[in-house]
């Protein structure tokens, strides 16, 4: 069964460094998403991406964050200058979105990248 | 920002018993309600997505109902098994492809 994959599974970085988190969405999906979960808190939406541009973003997704689909398969989240409070589990998700009725809006999640900023 | 409440926060259930828990969300500006099951160290797994008032969906021993007028959904598990132990998340979406707003989840533990 097709699945969303993410690399690395765990990334440790120093405050102020740039990190790039990578995702390979399900191949025929059109919408791509990033979410994060800070330990003990809710899963929070960051950004959605469709047709090579940002479709929607939350207040969390400020100028420190950017997303890119550099080729036909990868979807990346870049944090330019990491802060301690960026430590979280980051999830990528994808959906068919509208191709096949309501069920096509299901978002399929990857296993996450645990980012630790020291 | 949608206010999504799930209750209870955690639940211990004997194996073989049935259980249910609740997701509450604002009934206005609503498009679809998603339920996920999330086991530790795994990806959140999509269970159901529902849009219509009165919708009921079923997957094996798990089912869900939706009331969009009053803004709640119930998730039911019949004859709980140890493999049902997980955190169950609900998330309303305002549009078909919009980002989801998650509740804190109900952490379910099935005791043998």
GROMACS .gro file of C-alpha atoms in nm:
model
  230
    1UNK     CA    1   0.000   0.000   0.000
    2UNK     CA    2   0.141   0.344  -0.091
    3UNK     CA    3   0.260   0.550   0.204
    4UNK     CA    4   0.411   0.887   0.287
    5UNK     CA    5   0.777   0.866   0.385
    6UNK     CA    6   0.987   1.117   0.577
    7UNK     CA    7   1.358   1.159   0.636
    8UNK     CA    8   1.538   1.179   0.865
    9UNK     CA    9   1.345   1.017   1.148
   10UNK     CA   10   1.539   1.225   1.402
   11UNK     CA   11   1.736   1.544   1.350
   12UNK     CA   12   1.940   1.722   1.614
   13UNK     CA   13   2.057   2.073   1.536
   14UNK     CA   14   2.199   2.374   1.714
   15UNK     CA   15   2.001   2.691   1.764
   16UNK     CA   16   2.042   2.926   1.468
   17UNK     CA   17   2.118   2.651   1.218
   18UNK     CA   18   1.911   2.580   0.909
   19UNK     CA   19   1.736   2.245   0.875
   20UNK     CA   20   1.556   2.081   0.586
   21UNK     CA   21   1.301   1.811   0.653
   22UNK     CA   22   1.216   1.585   0.363
   23UNK     CA   23   0.898   1.407   0.263
   24UNK     CA   24   0.792   1.189  -0.027
   25UNK     CA   25   0.412   1.213  -0.060
   26UNK     CA   26   0.197   0.943  -0.218
   27UNK     CA   27   0.262   0.964  -0.590
   28UNK     CA   28  -0.082   1.050  -0.731
   29UNK     CA   29  -0.172   1.296  -0.455
   30UNK     CA   30  -0.220   1.665  -0.528
   31UNK     CA   31  -0.217   1.839  -0.189
   32UNK     CA   32   0.073   1.829   0.052
   33UNK     CA   33   0.083   1.942   0.412
   34UNK     CA   34   0.315   1.999   0.705
   35UNK     CA   35   0.201   1.970   1.065
   36UNK     CA   36   0.392   1.970   1.389
   37UNK     CA   37   0.340   1.850   1.743
   38UNK     CA   38   0.530   2.003   2.030
   39UNK     CA   39   0.561   1.749   2.310
   40UNK     CA   40   0.242   1.733   2.514
   41UNK     CA   41   0.048   1.965   2.285
   42UNK     CA   42  -0.196   1.927   1.997
   43UNK     CA   43  -0.095   1.847   1.642
   44UNK     CA   44  -0.086   2.189   1.467
   45UNK     CA   45  -0.128   2.271   1.101
   46UNK     CA   46   0.160   2.465   0.942
   47UNK     CA   47   0.106   2.485   0.567
   48UNK     CA   48  -0.060   2.326   0.265
   49UNK     CA   49   0.081   2.321  -0.086
   50UNK     CA   50  -0.094   2.270  -0.418
   51UNK     CA   51   0.009   2.320  -0.779
   52UNK     CA   52   0.355   2.437  -0.678
   53UNK     CA   53   0.245   2.709  -0.444
   54UNK     CA   54   0.131   2.758  -0.087
   55UNK     CA   55  -0.244   2.708  -0.063
   56UNK     CA   56  -0.293   2.794   0.303
   57UNK     CA   57  -0.067   2.867   0.600
   58UNK     CA   58  -0.115   2.910   0.971
   59UNK     CA   59   0.014   3.185   1.199
   60UNK     CA   60   0.297   2.955   1.301
   61UNK     CA   61   0.432   2.946   0.946
   62UNK     CA   62   0.629   3.272   0.953
   63UNK     CA   63   0.923   3.392   0.744
   64UNK     CA   64   1.152   3.142   0.911
   65UNK     CA   65   0.970   2.861   0.733
   66UNK     CA   66   0.955   2.775   0.365
   67UNK     CA   67   0.834   2.481   0.159
   68UNK     CA   68   0.940   2.353  -0.176
   69UNK     CA   69   0.872   2.074  -0.420
   70UNK     CA   70   1.216   2.059  -0.582
   71UNK     CA   71   1.132   1.767  -0.811
   72UNK     CA   72   0.841   1.538  -0.895
   73UNK     CA   73   0.858   1.338  -0.576
   74UNK     CA   74   1.004   1.532  -0.281
   75UNK     CA   75   0.836   1.792  -0.064
   76UNK     CA   76   1.056   1.980   0.182
   77UNK     CA   77   1.016   2.204   0.485
   78UNK     CA   78   1.303   2.441   0.558
   79UNK     CA   79   1.353   2.623   0.885
   80UNK     CA   80   1.609   2.899   0.827
   81UNK     CA   81   1.734   2.974   1.174
   82UNK     CA   82   1.609   2.724   1.427
   83UNK     CA   83   1.498   2.824   1.775
   84UNK     CA   84   1.462   2.609   2.085
   85UNK     CA   85   1.083   2.630   2.052
   86UNK     CA   86   1.100   2.469   1.706
   87UNK     CA   87   1.174   2.137   1.878
   88UNK     CA   88   0.880   1.917   1.782
   89UNK     CA   89   0.767   1.620   1.577
   90UNK     CA   90   0.706   1.735   1.220
   91UNK     CA   91   0.457   1.542   1.009
   92UNK     CA   92   0.411   1.552   0.635
   93UNK     CA   93   0.076   1.451   0.485
   94UNK     CA   94  -0.077   1.427   0.140
   95UNK     CA   95  -0.424   1.385  -0.009
   96UNK     CA   96  -0.592   1.330  -0.344
   97UNK     CA   97  -0.828   1.616  -0.254
   98UNK     CA   98  -1.137   1.616  -0.469
   99UNK     CA   99  -1.059   1.346  -0.717
  100UNK     CA  100  -1.299   1.089  -0.577
  101UNK     CA  101  -1.558   1.234  -0.344
  102UNK     CA  102  -1.536   1.287   0.030
  103UNK     CA  103  -1.293   1.003   0.096
  104UNK     CA  104  -1.040   1.168  -0.133
  105UNK     CA  105  -0.998   1.441   0.128
  106UNK     CA  106  -0.842   1.197   0.370
  107UNK     CA  107  -0.495   1.313   0.456
  108UNK     CA  108  -0.233   1.040   0.480
  109UNK     CA  109   0.043   1.107   0.728
  110UNK     CA  110   0.408   1.010   0.730
  111UNK     CA  111   0.583   0.875   1.040
  112UNK     CA  112   0.728   1.214   1.132
  113UNK     CA  113   1.068   1.370   1.188
  114UNK     CA  114   1.159   1.446   1.546
  115UNK     CA  115   1.351   1.776   1.545
  116UNK     CA  116   1.555   1.858   1.852
  117UNK     CA  117   1.708   2.205   1.873
  118UNK     CA  118   1.981   2.245   2.134
  119UNK     CA  119  -0.896   2.916   1.504
  120UNK     CA  120  -1.137   2.627   1.559
  121UNK     CA  121  -1.187   2.510   1.917
  122UNK     CA  122  -1.190   2.130   1.912
  123UNK     CA  123  -1.253   1.940   2.234
  124UNK     CA  124  -1.217   1.568   2.285
  125UNK     CA  125  -1.331   1.378   2.591
  126UNK     CA  126  -1.228   1.198   2.788
  127UNK     CA  127  -0.855   1.271   2.768
  128UNK     CA  128  -0.775   0.913   2.863
  129UNK     CA  129  -0.972   0.596   2.904
  130UNK     CA  130  -0.893   0.251   3.045
  131UNK     CA  131  -1.119  -0.024   2.915
  132UNK     CA  132  -1.126  -0.397   2.982
  133UNK     CA  133  -1.061  -0.620   2.684
  134UNK     CA  134  -1.392  -0.725   2.533
  135UNK     CA  135  -1.584  -0.421   2.657
  136UNK     CA  136  -1.727  -0.161   2.422
  137UNK     CA  137  -1.647   0.207   2.456
  138UNK     CA  138  -1.706   0.544   2.300
  139UNK     CA  139  -1.568   0.895   2.314
  140UNK     CA  140  -1.658   1.241   2.191
  141UNK     CA  141  -1.531   1.515   1.967
  142UNK     CA  142  -1.691   1.861   1.988
  143UNK     CA  143  -1.631   2.136   1.734
  144UNK     CA  144  -1.791   2.462   1.615
  145UNK     CA  145  -2.090   2.376   1.396
  146UNK     CA  146  -2.053   2.685   1.176
  147UNK     CA  147  -1.812   2.702   0.884
  148UNK     CA  148  -1.772   2.326   0.884
  149UNK     CA  149  -1.697   2.100   0.591
  150UNK     CA  150  -1.571   1.763   0.707
  151UNK     CA  151  -1.477   1.578   1.024
  152UNK     CA  152  -1.177   1.346   1.024
  153UNK     CA  153  -1.095   1.072   1.276
  154UNK     CA  154  -0.745   0.932   1.312
  155UNK     CA  155  -0.592   0.653   1.514
  156UNK     CA  156  -0.236   0.716   1.631
  157UNK     CA  157  -0.018   0.447   1.781
  158UNK     CA  158   0.310   0.543   1.941
  159UNK     CA  159   0.602   0.563   1.697
  160UNK     CA  160   0.371   0.519   1.395
  161UNK     CA  161   0.198   0.750   1.149
  162UNK     CA  162  -0.150   0.875   1.238
  163UNK     CA  163  -0.385   0.643   1.049
  164UNK     CA  164  -0.694   0.785   0.879
  165UNK     CA  165  -1.010   0.612   1.003
  166UNK     CA  166  -1.302   0.814   0.870
  167UNK     CA  167  -1.390   1.139   0.700
  168UNK     CA  168  -1.753   1.250   0.725
  169UNK     CA  169  -1.941   1.552   0.596
  170UNK     CA  170  -2.317   1.499   0.624
  171UNK     CA  171  -2.532   1.547   0.931
  172UNK     CA  172  -2.640   1.205   1.051
  173UNK     CA  173  -2.354   1.031   0.870
  174UNK     CA  174  -2.246   0.702   1.020
  175UNK     CA  175  -1.935   0.518   0.907
  176UNK     CA  176  -1.799   0.180   1.006
  177UNK     CA  177  -1.466   0.002   0.975
  178UNK     CA  178  -1.464  -0.339   1.139
  179UNK     CA  179  -1.541  -0.293   1.510
  180UNK     CA  180  -1.500   0.085   1.493
  181UNK     CA  181  -1.779   0.321   1.392
  182UNK     CA  182  -1.842   0.694   1.404
  183UNK     CA  183  -2.143   0.923   1.388
  184UNK     CA  184  -2.166   1.291   1.303
  185UNK     CA  185  -2.401   1.568   1.416
  186UNK     CA  186  -2.312   1.885   1.229
  187UNK     CA  187  -2.601   2.091   1.369
  188UNK     CA  188  -2.483   2.062   1.727
  189UNK     CA  189  -2.116   2.011   1.643
  190UNK     CA  190  -2.018   1.671   1.776
  191UNK     CA  191  -1.905   1.328   1.665
  192UNK     CA  192  -1.888   1.001   1.854
  193UNK     CA  193  -1.640   0.723   1.795
  194UNK     CA  194  -1.745   0.375   1.909
  195UNK     CA  195  -1.532   0.066   1.952
  196UNK     CA  196  -1.715  -0.263   1.996
  197UNK     CA  197  -1.548  -0.551   2.180
  198UNK     CA  198  -1.218  -0.372   2.251
  199UNK     CA  199  -0.897  -0.558   2.177
  200UNK     CA  200  -0.541  -0.480   2.294
  201UNK     CA  201  -0.452  -0.362   1.943
  202UNK     CA  202  -0.711  -0.085   1.980
  203UNK     CA  203  -0.483   0.085   2.234
  204UNK     CA  204  -0.389   0.417   2.073
  205UNK     CA  205  -0.465   0.787   2.078
  206UNK     CA  206  -0.774   0.876   1.877
  207UNK     CA  207  -0.769   1.222   1.721
  208UNK     CA  208  -1.051   1.413   1.561
  209UNK     CA  209  -1.004   1.706   1.327
  210UNK     CA  210  -1.265   1.924   1.159
  211UNK     CA  211  -1.172   2.085   0.831
  212UNK     CA  212  -1.334   2.401   0.692
  213UNK     CA  213  -1.275   2.303   0.332
  214UNK     CA  214  -1.209   1.982   0.147
  215UNK     CA  215  -0.836   2.032   0.117
  216UNK     CA  216  -0.782   2.276   0.403
  217UNK     CA  217  -0.543   2.216   0.688
  218UNK     CA  218  -0.694   2.030   0.980
  219UNK     CA  219  -0.740   2.153   1.336
  220UNK     CA  220  -0.681   1.864   1.573
  221UNK     CA  221  -0.815   1.799   1.918
  222UNK     CA  222  -0.582   1.680   2.194
  223UNK     CA  223  -0.702   1.327   2.148
  224UNK     CA  224  -0.843   1.049   2.362
  225UNK     CA  225  -0.573   0.812   2.485
  226UNK     CA  226  -0.729   0.466   2.498
  227UNK     CA  227  -0.569   0.181   2.690
  228UNK     CA  228  -0.719  -0.168   2.664
  229UNK     CA  229  -0.643  -0.381   2.966
  230UNK     CA  230  -0.626  -0.760   2.914
   0.00000   0.00000   0.00000
